[in-house]
Tab-separated table of C-alpha atoms and ligand atoms in Angstrom:
chain	number	residue	atom	x	y	z
A	1	MET	CA	0.000	0.000	0.000
A	2	SER	CA	1.454	3.377	-1.043
A	3	ASP	CA	1.728	6.313	1.375
A	4	LEU	CA	-1.155	8.037	-0.385
A	5	ASP	CA	-3.386	4.963	-0.101
A	6	ARG	CA	-2.562	4.778	3.592
A	7	PHE	CA	-3.349	8.463	3.972
A	8	PHE	CA	-6.687	8.007	2.203
A	9	ALA	CA	-7.637	5.033	4.384
A	10	THR	CA	-6.731	6.948	7.591
A	11	CYS	CA	-8.856	9.933	6.522
A	12	LEU	CA	-11.904	7.748	5.935
A	13	PHE	CA	-11.348	5.932	9.215
A	14	GLU	CA	-11.140	9.212	11.189
A	15	ILE	CA	-14.222	10.641	9.481
A	16	ASP	CA	-16.290	7.523	10.105
A	17	ASN	CA	-15.278	7.528	13.770
A	18	CYS	CA	-16.626	11.050	14.449
A	19	SER	CA	-19.606	11.033	16.784
A	20	ASP	CA	-20.530	14.741	16.868
A	21	LEU	CA	-20.240	18.009	14.892
A	22	SER	CA	-17.317	19.406	16.828
A	23	SER	CA	-15.160	16.308	16.241
A	24	ILE	CA	-15.915	16.358	12.492
A	25	ASP	CA	-14.814	19.980	12.402
A	26	ALA	CA	-11.563	19.029	14.126
A	27	VAL	CA	-10.934	16.257	11.543
A	28	ARG	CA	-11.688	18.653	8.677
A	29	MET	CA	-9.086	21.093	10.026
A	30	ALA	CA	-6.528	18.319	10.547
A	31	ILE	CA	-6.850	17.275	6.888
A	32	PHE	CA	-7.581	20.495	4.971
A	33	GLY	CA	-6.461	23.211	7.426
A	34	LYS	CA	-3.530	25.560	6.769
A	35	ASN	CA	-1.195	23.279	8.717
A	36	GLY	CA	-3.114	20.102	7.872
A	37	LYS	CA	-1.985	16.803	6.388
A	38	ILE	CA	-2.649	17.792	2.734
A	39	THR	CA	-0.341	20.828	3.048
A	40	GLU	CA	2.297	18.534	4.527
A	41	ILE	CA	1.936	16.025	1.653
A	42	MET	CA	2.138	18.770	-0.985
A	43	LYS	CA	5.603	19.726	0.315
A	44	SER	CA	7.005	16.450	-1.101
A	45	LEU	CA	6.164	17.653	-4.672
A	46	LYS	CA	9.211	19.887	-4.784
A	47	ASN	CA	11.654	16.894	-4.992
A	48	MET	CA	9.795	15.138	-7.877
A	49	THR	CA	10.370	15.114	-11.618
A	50	PRO	CA	7.652	16.732	-13.783
A	51	ARG	CA	6.232	13.350	-14.689
A	52	GLU	CA	6.094	12.167	-11.084
A	53	LYS	CA	4.473	15.478	-10.191
A	54	ARG	CA	1.708	14.992	-12.763
A	55	GLU	CA	0.921	11.467	-11.583
A	56	PHE	CA	1.109	12.397	-7.936
A	57	GLY	CA	-1.053	15.549	-8.469
A	58	GLU	CA	-3.749	13.532	-10.220
A	59	LYS	CA	-3.835	10.985	-7.420
A	60	ILE	CA	-3.914	13.483	-4.595
A	61	ASN	CA	-6.673	15.514	-6.280
A	62	ASN	CA	-8.712	12.373	-6.623
A	63	ILE	CA	-8.205	11.575	-2.944
A	64	LYS	CA	-9.085	15.143	-1.895
A	65	GLU	CA	-12.354	14.981	-3.794
A	66	LYS	CA	-13.356	11.666	-2.233
A	67	VAL	CA	-12.399	12.766	1.281
A	68	ARG	CA	-14.413	15.991	0.863
A	69	ALA	CA	-17.477	14.050	-0.268
A	70	ARG	CA	-17.167	11.703	2.737
A	71	LEU	CA	-16.802	14.687	5.082
A	72	GLN	CA	-19.948	16.300	3.655
A	73	GLU	CA	-21.924	13.116	3.929
A	74	LYS	CA	-20.838	12.509	7.534
A	75	THR	CA	-21.519	16.147	8.510
A	76	ARG	CA	-25.046	15.916	7.107
A	77	THR	CA	-25.677	12.680	9.058
A	78	LEU	CA	-24.376	14.238	12.273
A	79	GLU	CA	-26.496	17.398	11.717
A	80	LEU	CA	-29.621	15.287	11.332
A	81	ASP	CA	-28.719	13.311	14.497
A	82	ASP	CA	-28.226	16.573	16.327
A	83	MET	CA	-31.584	17.946	15.201
A	84	GLU	CA	-33.244	14.664	16.145
A	85	LYS	CA	-31.754	14.854	19.654
A	86	LYS	CA	-32.957	18.447	20.095
A	87	LEU	CA	-36.453	17.654	18.874
A	88	SER	CA	-36.814	14.776	21.293
A	89	SER	CA	-35.366	16.633	24.321
A	90	GLU	CA	-36.740	20.198	23.860
A	91	PHE	CA	-40.374	21.166	23.513
A	92	VAL	CA	-42.429	24.359	23.231
A	93	ASP	CA	-45.163	24.769	25.807
A	94	VAL	CA	-47.825	26.525	23.775
A	95	PHE	CA	-49.983	26.859	26.893
A	96	MET	CA	-47.399	28.914	28.811
A	97	PRO	CA	-48.866	32.355	29.700
A	98	ALA	CA	-47.260	35.306	27.842
A	99	ARG	CA	-44.820	37.588	29.695
A	100	PRO	CA	-46.650	40.566	31.286
A	101	TYR	CA	-46.563	43.563	28.968
A	102	SER	CA	-45.925	46.948	30.530
A	103	PRO	CA	-46.678	49.789	28.089
A	104	GLY	CA	-44.648	53.022	28.226
A	105	LEU	CA	-46.141	56.038	29.973
A	106	VAL	CA	-45.631	59.772	29.544
A	107	HIS	CA	-43.559	61.196	32.411
A	108	PRO	CA	-45.421	63.960	34.312
A	109	LEU	CA	-42.532	66.338	33.532
A	110	SER	CA	-42.892	65.751	29.788
A	111	LYS	CA	-46.625	66.316	30.087
A	112	THR	CA	-46.112	69.547	32.057
A	113	GLU	CA	-43.504	70.737	29.553
A	114	GLU	CA	-45.853	70.122	26.656
A	115	GLU	CA	-48.787	71.848	28.352
A	116	ILE	CA	-46.951	74.984	29.517
A	117	SER	CA	-45.202	75.290	26.115
A	118	GLY	CA	-48.637	75.168	24.467
A	119	VAL	CA	-49.911	77.987	26.702
A	120	LEU	CA	-46.862	80.187	25.993
A	121	ALA	CA	-46.949	79.480	22.269
A	122	SER	CA	-50.594	80.628	22.237
A	123	TYR	CA	-49.306	84.050	23.429
A	124	GLY	CA	-46.862	84.237	20.538
A	125	PHE	CA	-43.764	83.144	22.493
A	126	ARG	CA	-41.107	81.301	20.466
A	127	PHE	CA	-38.720	78.686	21.816
A	128	ALA	CA	-35.089	79.665	22.506
A	129	ASP	CA	-32.360	77.318	23.708
A	130	GLY	CA	-29.090	77.528	25.603
A	131	PRO	CA	-26.385	75.044	26.685
A	132	GLU	CA	-26.488	73.151	29.988
A	133	ILE	CA	-22.707	73.617	30.253
A	134	GLU	CA	-22.687	77.389	30.372
A	135	SER	CA	-19.968	80.038	30.701
A	136	GLU	CA	-19.473	81.853	33.979
A	137	TYR	CA	-20.078	85.085	32.036
A	138	MET	CA	-23.547	84.065	30.738
A	139	ASN	CA	-24.676	82.384	33.953
A	140	PHE	CA	-23.578	85.231	36.263
A	141	THR	CA	-21.779	88.303	34.877
A	142	ALA	CA	-24.188	89.062	32.001
A	143	LEU	CA	-27.030	88.766	34.515
A	144	ASN	CA	-25.587	91.543	36.656
A	145	MET	CA	-23.752	89.224	39.051
A	146	PRO	CA	-20.106	90.263	38.610
A	147	ASP	CA	-17.199	88.392	40.304
A	148	HIS	CA	-17.597	88.069	44.073
A	149	HIS	CA	-21.294	89.127	43.948
A	150	PRO	CA	-22.918	87.527	47.043
A	151	ALA	CA	-25.824	86.157	44.912
A	152	ARG	CA	-23.346	83.750	43.238
A	153	THR	CA	-23.096	81.820	46.521
A	154	MET	CA	-26.860	81.102	46.495
A	155	HIS	CA	-26.342	79.419	43.124
A	156	ASP	CA	-23.564	77.094	44.297
A	157	THR	CA	-22.935	74.784	41.337
A	158	PHE	CA	-20.625	72.280	39.647
A	159	TYR	CA	-17.592	73.757	37.876
A	160	MET	CA	-15.931	71.976	34.921
A	161	LYS	CA	-12.232	71.155	34.855
A	162	ILE	CA	-11.904	72.948	31.489
A	163	PRO	CA	-9.410	75.839	31.153
A	164	ALA	CA	-11.128	79.243	31.494
A	165	ASP	CA	-11.392	81.519	28.433
A	166	LYS	CA	-12.467	85.166	28.029
A	167	ASP	CA	-15.951	84.213	29.337
A	168	GLY	CA	-14.486	82.648	32.488
A	169	CYS	CA	-14.702	78.999	33.407
A	170	LYS	CA	-17.417	76.548	32.366
A	171	LEU	CA	-20.087	75.394	34.811
A	172	LEU	CA	-23.400	73.557	34.899
A	173	ARG	CA	-25.907	76.398	34.545
A	174	THR	CA	-27.838	77.159	37.711
A	175	HIS	CA	-30.910	78.610	35.987
A	176	THR	CA	-32.353	79.135	32.500
A	177	SER	CA	-31.950	82.945	32.761
A	178	PRO	CA	-28.732	82.970	30.609
A	179	VAL	CA	-31.043	82.142	27.678
A	180	GLN	CA	-32.526	85.658	28.122
A	181	VAL	CA	-29.172	87.201	27.155
A	182	ARG	CA	-28.586	84.659	24.380
A	183	ALA	CA	-32.036	85.410	22.875
A	184	MET	CA	-31.446	89.190	23.052
A	185	LEU	CA	-28.034	88.830	21.373
A	186	GLN	CA	-29.570	86.787	18.553
A	187	HIS	CA	-32.755	88.748	17.836
A	188	LYS	CA	-33.770	92.388	17.676
A	189	PRO	CA	-36.617	93.612	19.921
A	190	PRO	CA	-39.580	93.425	20.225
A	191	LEU	CA	-39.089	89.844	21.476
A	192	ARG	CA	-41.108	87.102	23.105
A	193	PHE	CA	-39.140	83.992	23.941
A	194	PHE	CA	-39.412	81.049	26.278
A	195	SER	CA	-36.987	78.299	27.117
A	196	ILE	CA	-37.225	75.007	28.994
A	197	GLY	CA	-34.263	73.035	30.226
A	198	ARG	CA	-32.301	71.328	32.964
A	199	VAL	CA	-30.431	73.325	35.570
A	200	PHE	CA	-28.108	72.236	38.394
A	201	ARG	CA	-27.502	73.285	41.978
A	202	ASN	CA	-25.915	71.911	45.110
A	203	ASP	CA	-29.317	71.182	46.789
A	204	TYR	CA	-31.056	68.025	48.053
A	205	ASP	CA	-34.276	67.592	50.050
A	206	ALA	CA	-38.001	66.890	49.428
A	207	THR	CA	-38.503	70.197	47.551
A	208	HIS	CA	-34.962	70.685	46.143
A	209	THR	CA	-32.999	68.366	43.855
A	210	PRO	CA	-29.457	68.813	42.443
A	211	MET	CA	-30.864	68.684	38.918
A	212	PHE	CA	-34.228	70.170	38.076
A	213	SER	CA	-35.928	71.957	35.189
A	214	GLN	CA	-36.967	75.537	34.704
A	215	ILE	CA	-39.152	77.354	32.251
A	216	GLU	CA	-38.018	80.866	31.437
A	217	GLY	CA	-40.061	83.579	29.720
A	218	LEU	CA	-38.836	86.901	28.339
A	219	MET	CA	-40.701	89.752	26.682
A	220	VAL	CA	-38.898	92.906	25.490
A	221	ASP	CA	-40.836	95.850	24.061
A	222	ILE	CA	-41.108	99.627	24.339
A	223	ASP	CA	-44.069	99.682	26.685
A	224	VAL	CA	-44.015	96.547	28.876
A	225	GLY	CA	-43.810	96.865	32.644
A	226	PHE	CA	-44.488	95.238	35.965
A	227	ALA	CA	-48.314	95.387	35.635
A	228	HIS	CA	-48.100	93.400	32.388
A	229	LEU	CA	-45.850	90.862	34.068
A	230	LYS	CA	-48.279	90.337	36.956
A	231	TRP	CA	-51.277	89.984	34.641
A	232	PHE	CA	-49.392	87.785	32.271
A	233	MET	CA	-48.152	85.363	34.942
A	234	SER	CA	-51.624	85.064	36.475
A	235	ASP	CA	-53.106	84.400	33.073
A	236	ILE	CA	-50.690	81.709	31.958
A	237	LEU	CA	-50.863	79.929	35.324
A	238	LYS	CA	-54.685	79.997	35.314
A	239	GLN	CA	-54.629	78.448	31.856
A	240	PHE	CA	-52.020	75.871	32.807
A	241	PHE	CA	-53.864	74.794	35.975
A	242	ALA	CA	-57.238	75.233	34.219
A	243	ILE	CA	-58.678	77.211	37.171
A	244	PRO	CA	-60.092	80.692	36.394
A	245	ASN	CA	-59.810	81.946	40.006
A	246	LEU	CA	-56.429	80.413	40.894
A	247	ALA	CA	-55.009	82.112	44.017
A	248	LEU	CA	-51.453	83.391	43.561
A	249	ARG	CA	-49.259	85.127	46.110
A	250	PHE	CA	-46.629	87.637	44.946
A	251	ARG	CA	-43.855	88.338	47.468
A	252	THR	CA	-41.296	91.069	46.936
A	253	SER	CA	-37.895	89.527	46.407
A	254	PHE	CA	-34.456	90.213	45.013
A	255	PHE	CA	-32.721	88.999	41.865
A	256	PRO	CA	-29.684	90.919	40.576
A	257	PHE	CA	-31.056	90.616	37.026
A	258	THR	CA	-34.545	92.101	37.661
A	259	GLU	CA	-35.723	95.247	39.410
A	260	PRO	CA	-38.322	95.179	40.912
A	261	SER	CA	-38.433	91.419	41.595
A	262	VAL	CA	-41.050	89.071	43.008
A	263	GLU	CA	-41.471	85.449	43.939
A	264	VAL	CA	-44.699	83.688	43.050
A	265	ASP	CA	-46.455	81.139	45.291
A	266	ILE	CA	-49.501	78.927	44.793
A	267	ASN	CA	-51.552	77.634	47.700
A	268	TYR	CA	-51.977	73.928	48.381
A	269	GLU	CA	-52.570	71.326	51.062
A	270	ILE	CA	-51.623	67.673	51.543
A	271	LYS	CA	-54.630	65.329	51.484
A	272	ASN	CA	-54.110	61.563	51.915
A	273	GLY	CA	-50.393	61.978	51.155
A	274	LYS	CA	-51.102	63.833	47.881
A	275	VAL	CA	-50.505	67.497	47.045
A	276	VAL	CA	-53.800	69.262	46.253
A	277	PHE	CA	-53.484	72.782	44.823
A	278	GLY	CA	-55.906	75.715	44.972
A	279	THR	CA	-57.005	75.054	48.593
A	280	GLY	CA	-55.439	74.928	52.051
A	281	ASP	CA	-53.111	77.195	53.940
A	282	LYS	CA	-49.701	76.137	52.593
A	283	TRP	CA	-47.900	78.045	49.839
A	284	MET	CA	-45.430	76.572	47.377
A	285	GLU	CA	-42.945	78.864	45.665
A	286	ILE	CA	-43.045	78.139	41.948
A	287	GLY	CA	-40.714	80.797	40.583
A	288	GLY	CA	-39.249	84.252	40.400
A	289	ALA	CA	-39.969	87.161	38.085
A	290	GLY	CA	-39.350	90.840	37.554
A	291	VAL	CA	-38.608	93.732	35.230
A	292	VAL	CA	-35.310	93.055	33.432
A	293	HIS	CA	-32.460	95.128	34.879
A	294	PRO	CA	-31.114	97.726	32.348
A	295	THR	CA	-27.587	96.281	32.727
A	296	VAL	CA	-28.884	92.914	31.476
A	297	LEU	CA	-30.587	94.586	28.480
A	298	GLU	CA	-27.270	96.270	27.647
A	299	HIS	CA	-25.413	92.945	27.875
A	300	GLY	CA	-27.966	91.669	25.348
A	301	ASN	CA	-27.244	94.653	23.021
A	302	VAL	CA	-30.715	96.109	23.659
A	303	ASP	CA	-31.085	99.889	24.019
A	304	ALA	CA	-32.195	100.206	27.658
A	305	ALA	CA	-33.288	103.838	27.136
A	306	LYS	CA	-35.853	102.696	24.557
A	307	TYR	CA	-36.895	99.184	25.613
A	308	GLN	CA	-38.024	97.459	28.795
A	309	GLY	CA	-38.123	93.744	29.501
A	310	ILE	CA	-40.159	91.485	31.732
A	311	ALA	CA	-39.039	87.969	32.637
A	312	PHE	CA	-39.998	85.001	34.760
A	313	GLY	CA	-38.506	81.628	35.672
A	314	PHE	CA	-40.618	78.791	37.112
A	315	GLY	CA	-39.539	75.410	38.482
A	316	LEU	CA	-41.092	72.830	36.121
A	317	GLU	CA	-41.127	70.036	38.751
A	318	ARG	CA	-42.968	72.358	41.152
A	319	LEU	CA	-45.661	73.045	38.516
A	320	ALA	CA	-45.974	69.301	37.862
A	321	THR	CA	-46.014	68.537	41.594
A	322	LEU	CA	-48.928	70.901	42.173
A	323	LYS	CA	-50.941	69.959	39.112
A	324	TYR	CA	-50.457	66.204	39.361
A	325	GLY	CA	-50.180	65.756	43.135
A	326	VAL	CA	-46.616	64.400	43.278
A	327	PRO	CA	-45.560	64.549	46.954
A	328	ASP	CA	-41.744	64.430	46.787
A	329	LEU	CA	-39.561	66.050	44.125
A	330	ARG	CA	-36.888	63.345	44.371
A	331	GLY	CA	-39.255	60.757	42.831
A	332	TYR	CA	-38.953	62.484	39.440
A	333	PHE	CA	-35.387	61.288	39.005
A	334	GLU	CA	-35.303	57.915	40.789
A	335	SER	CA	-36.605	55.805	37.854
A	336	ASP	CA	-38.819	53.732	40.154
A	337	ASP	CA	-41.367	51.807	38.086
A	338	ARG	CA	-44.009	52.035	40.857
A	339	TRP	CA	-43.676	55.844	40.778
A	340	ARG	CA	-43.968	55.827	36.981
A	341	LYS	CA	-47.155	53.766	37.187
A	342	SER	CA	-48.665	56.086	39.842
A	343	PHE	CA	-47.898	59.363	38.135
A	344	GLY	CA	-47.342	58.541	34.431
A	345	PHE	CA	-49.908	59.233	31.705
A	346	SER	CA	-51.139	57.115	28.862
A	347	PHE	CA	-49.967	58.317	25.435
A	348	PHE	CA	-53.567	58.516	24.338
A	349	ALA	CA	-54.966	60.428	27.362
B	1	LIG	C1	-34.181	81.719	39.566
B	1	LIG	O1	-33.579	80.688	39.226
B	1	LIG	C2	-34.324	82.888	38.624
B	1	LIG	N1	-33.475	82.679	37.490
B	1	LIG	C3	-35.788	83.046	38.218
B	1	LIG	C4	-36.068	84.347	37.506
B	1	LIG	C5	-36.153	84.349	36.139
B	1	LIG	C6	-36.266	85.503	38.230
B	1	LIG	C7	-36.405	85.557	35.480
B	1	LIG	C8	-36.501	86.702	37.596
B	1	LIG	C9	-36.591	86.708	36.206
B	1	LIG	P1	-34.893	80.774	41.895
B	1	LIG	O2	-33.534	80.447	42.366
B	1	LIG	O3	-35.833	81.284	42.900
B	1	LIG	O4	-34.841	81.831	40.689
B	1	LIG	O5	-35.501	79.502	41.190
B	1	LIG	C10	-36.721	79.560	40.485
B	1	LIG	C11	-37.585	78.367	40.820
B	1	LIG	O6	-36.892	77.163	40.540
B	1	LIG	C12	-37.919	78.246	42.300
B	1	LIG	O7	-38.991	79.088	42.629
B	1	LIG	C13	-38.313	76.791	42.396
B	1	LIG	O8	-39.613	76.598	41.854
B	1	LIG	C14	-37.330	76.164	41.454
B	1	LIG	N2	-36.159	75.637	42.195
B	1	LIG	C15	-35.119	76.330	42.717
B	1	LIG	N3	-34.228	75.486	43.262
B	1	LIG	C16	-34.712	74.232	43.092
B	1	LIG	C17	-34.246	72.912	43.408
B	1	LIG	N4	-33.062	72.698	43.963
B	1	LIG	N5	-35.023	71.845	43.077
B	1	LIG	C18	-36.200	72.025	42.430
B	1	LIG	N6	-36.691	73.230	42.089
B	1	LIG	C19	-35.959	74.329	42.417
């Protein structure tokens, strides 16, 4: 028996002895792989005469073809065996109950955002945006809070480790008021803009969270003043809460970027662990407002001798808390499914 005949017989023997798909793969590699037996055999060609090469080549090609066919046949048999084994050991229980399906719900903040945006848009306000990572200049200086102004301490925030430029260092904005200056720099008065976005402060308790959302409104015109602001805020809040005689409390306050300034409260009480607005003797502060300080108008390239501005900034979570009875602000950000089911809304409501 020649070496090639012996090789052929060994291949067939190894193939026939395979009992599963992984062993047939191993045999295939051992014969046809890059470092397999065929490659090894082909090396002997280099010492042969052309005639010997032709005869040897013909023989080896013949063997390769037969071995391949046997491999294919054996693989097919093993695949069928494998399938047979699976079919007899695994089964599908068609009576098994389906997994519970939990549909998505609209977050109360998204709902509040949509509703208050709709009210403001109906007054001709357009949306303006600003970055959450804001410059020190826009967040403070442009809003009449120069370096070392004591009001900066009230807005303690998170500063970025990014080198400072001409606008100072970068920080997580503490309010949406920088968008006032951005809107004034981009558009000529008269203007009516609103913005909604996330803001950040070093706060944490039932009514304060380190991240929360604000809605900011700005109107700049030649004849707007404090009376318009008061009427306007009452009107949009009555529409938002859908109560014509909603009780609001205006308290005098101080913001470096408005003069005069007020804070706005809405009355509420807690009934059965839920916040109920419009009744009771408690007051929840929802935001600040005022007549835009002339320095801020100038930083926005607006002629302060000709134009006046009115502005307000409300906490979006506080509006949602009052309207939808959410007791604790921290729940908004804890991603608890039970909370979502209690306070979420159907998409089709
Ligand atoms: C401001 O942020 C001013 N920029 C608002 C403003 C705009 C005044 C335009 C004048 C003109 P204040 O710090 O009071 O103001 O925040 C506004 C509202 O955000 C608060 O009334 C409250 O509703 C909400 N708020 C403040 N801090 C938190 C907090 N840590 N968590 C949740 N809501 C908060």
